[in-house]
Each structure stands twice: as C-alpha cells, then as structure tokens.
CSV table of C-alpha atoms in Angstrom, one decimal:
chain,number,residue,atom,x,y,z
A,1060,MET,CA,-93.7,-75.6,40.4
A,1061,ALA,CA,-95.2,-71.8,40.8
A,1062,GLU,CA,-93.0,-71.4,44.0
A,1063,LEU,CA,-90.4,-71.8,41.7
A,1064,ASP,CA,-92.0,-69.8,39.0
A,1065,PHE,CA,-92.0,-66.9,41.6
A,1066,LEU,CA,-88.8,-67.1,43.2
A,1067,SER,CA,-87.2,-67.1,39.1
A,1068,GLY,CA,-89.3,-63.7,38.9
A,1069,ALA,CA,-87.2,-62.5,42.2
A,1070,VAL,CA,-84.2,-63.3,40.9
A,1071,SER,CA,-84.7,-61.9,37.3
A,1072,MET,CA,-85.9,-58.8,40.1
A,1073,GLY,CA,-82.5,-58.9,42.0
A,1074,PHE,CA,-80.5,-59.3,38.7
A,1075,LEU,CA,-83.0,-56.0,36.9
A,1076,VAL,CA,-82.0,-54.2,40.4
A,1077,CYS,CA,-78.4,-54.4,39.9
A,1078,GLY,CA,-78.3,-52.7,36.6
A,1079,LEU,CA,-79.9,-49.7,37.4
A,1080,PHE,CA,-77.7,-49.3,40.6
A,1081,PHE,CA,-74.7,-49.7,37.9
A,1082,LEU,CA,-76.6,-47.3,35.6
A,1083,ARG,CA,-76.7,-45.0,38.2
A,1084,PHE,CA,-72.8,-45.2,39.1
A,1085,TRP,CA,-72.1,-44.8,34.7
A,1086,SER,CA,-74.0,-41.6,35.3
A,1087,ARG,CA,-72.4,-40.5,38.3
A,1088,THR,CA,-68.8,-41.5,36.5
A,1089,LYS,CA,-69.2,-41.9,32.7
A,1090,GLU,CA,-66.7,-44.9,33.6
A,1091,VAL,CA,-67.5,-47.8,30.9
A,1092,LEU,CA,-67.0,-50.7,32.9
A,1093,PHE,CA,-70.7,-49.6,34.4
A,1094,VAL,CA,-72.7,-50.0,32.1
A,1095,SER,CA,-70.9,-52.7,30.7
A,1096,PHE,CA,-72.1,-54.4,33.9
A,1097,ALA,CA,-75.5,-52.9,33.5
A,1098,VAL,CA,-76.1,-54.6,30.8
A,1099,ALA,CA,-74.2,-57.8,31.5
A,1100,PHE,CA,-77.3,-57.9,34.6
A,1101,ALA,CA,-80.1,-57.0,32.1
A,1102,LEU,CA,-79.3,-59.9,30.0
A,1103,LEU,CA,-78.6,-62.0,33.0
A,1104,SER,CA,-82.7,-60.6,34.0
A,1105,ILE,CA,-84.2,-61.3,30.7
A,1106,GLY,CA,-82.5,-65.0,30.1
A,1107,GLN,CA,-84.1,-65.7,34.1
A,1108,ALA,CA,-86.8,-64.1,32.9
A,1109,LEU,CA,-87.4,-66.3,30.0
A,1110,LEU,CA,-86.3,-68.9,31.5
A,1111,ALA,CA,-89.5,-68.6,33.9
A,1112,LEU,CA,-91.8,-68.2,31.4
A,1113,THR,CA,-90.8,-70.9,28.5
A,1114,GLY,CA,-90.8,-73.3,31.1
A,1115,ILE,CA,-87.5,-75.5,29.5
A,1116,PRO,CA,-86.3,-77.3,32.3
A,1117,VAL,CA,-82.9,-77.7,31.4
A,1118,GLU,CA,-81.6,-74.4,30.7
A,1119,GLU,CA,-77.9,-75.8,29.5
A,1120,ARG,CA,-79.5,-77.3,26.6
A,1121,SER,CA,-81.2,-74.4,25.5
A,1122,TRP,CA,-80.6,-71.0,23.3
A,1123,ILE,CA,-81.2,-69.6,26.7
A,1124,TYR,CA,-78.1,-69.8,27.9
A,1125,LEU,CA,-76.5,-67.5,25.2
A,1126,PHE,CA,-78.0,-64.3,27.3
A,1127,ARG,CA,-76.0,-66.1,30.4
A,1128,LEU,CA,-72.8,-66.7,28.2
A,1129,ALA,CA,-72.9,-63.0,26.5
A,1130,ALA,CA,-73.2,-61.7,29.6
A,1131,PHE,CA,-70.4,-63.0,31.6
A,1132,LEU,CA,-68.3,-62.4,28.3
A,1133,LEU,CA,-69.1,-58.7,28.5
A,1134,ILE,CA,-67.6,-58.4,31.9
A,1135,ILE,CA,-64.8,-60.8,31.7
A,1136,LEU,CA,-64.6,-58.0,28.3
A,1137,ALA,CA,-65.0,-55.3,30.7
A,1138,ILE,CA,-62.6,-56.1,33.0
A,1139,LEU,CA,-59.9,-57.0,30.9
A,1140,ARG,CA,-60.4,-53.3,29.6
A,1141,LYS,CA,-60.0,-52.3,32.8
A,1142,ASN,CA,-57.3,-53.3,33.7
A,1143,VAL,CA,-55.3,-53.0,30.2
A,1144,ARG,CA,-56.4,-49.2,29.9
A,1145,GLY,CA,-56.0,-48.1,34.0
A,1146,THR,CA,-57.4,-45.0,35.2
A,1147,PRO,CA,-55.0,-41.9,34.2
A,1148,ARG,CA,-53.2,-40.8,37.5
A,1149,ASP,CA,-52.2,-37.5,38.1
C-alpha cells in the first residue's frame, strides 16, 4: 500500500508541475486558456493528493471525484471558449 501512496503522490506532483508550466505560459501571453489549464491541473493535483491522504478505495463513489469532474469541465469550457472567440487576425 505504501507504494501506491508514493505513486499517487508522484502523480499529484506531476499534475502540479504541469499546472505551473501552464501558469508560466499564461504569464508570458496573458491567454485565458493557459490559466484555465493551470487551475484544472491544480484541481487534479488536489484531488489526487486527497485521494492518497484519505485512503478512499473507490474514487468514483466519493466526493473527491468532483475535483476531477470540475477540472475536466474547466478544460472543456476553456477549449470551447477559445474556439468560439478565436484569436484576432492581422
């Protein structure tokens, strides 16, 4: 069980690092899509960390699943917003 907790922590850290990369892209471009991705990866990281810390055996049946759902909804909405509005062309 300790190995699974370790791997879960590593996955959580990976999500957090991905979020930080997107935050860095946002600071350069000020594009809302990147900050949405950063928040989504932070939510995924929090959800994964809580899953490891609480020891809930079935994620899909717990309230922790709402973090994952919110993250993916945020990603979908950010992509839709980006594609509907598009980027201004010269």
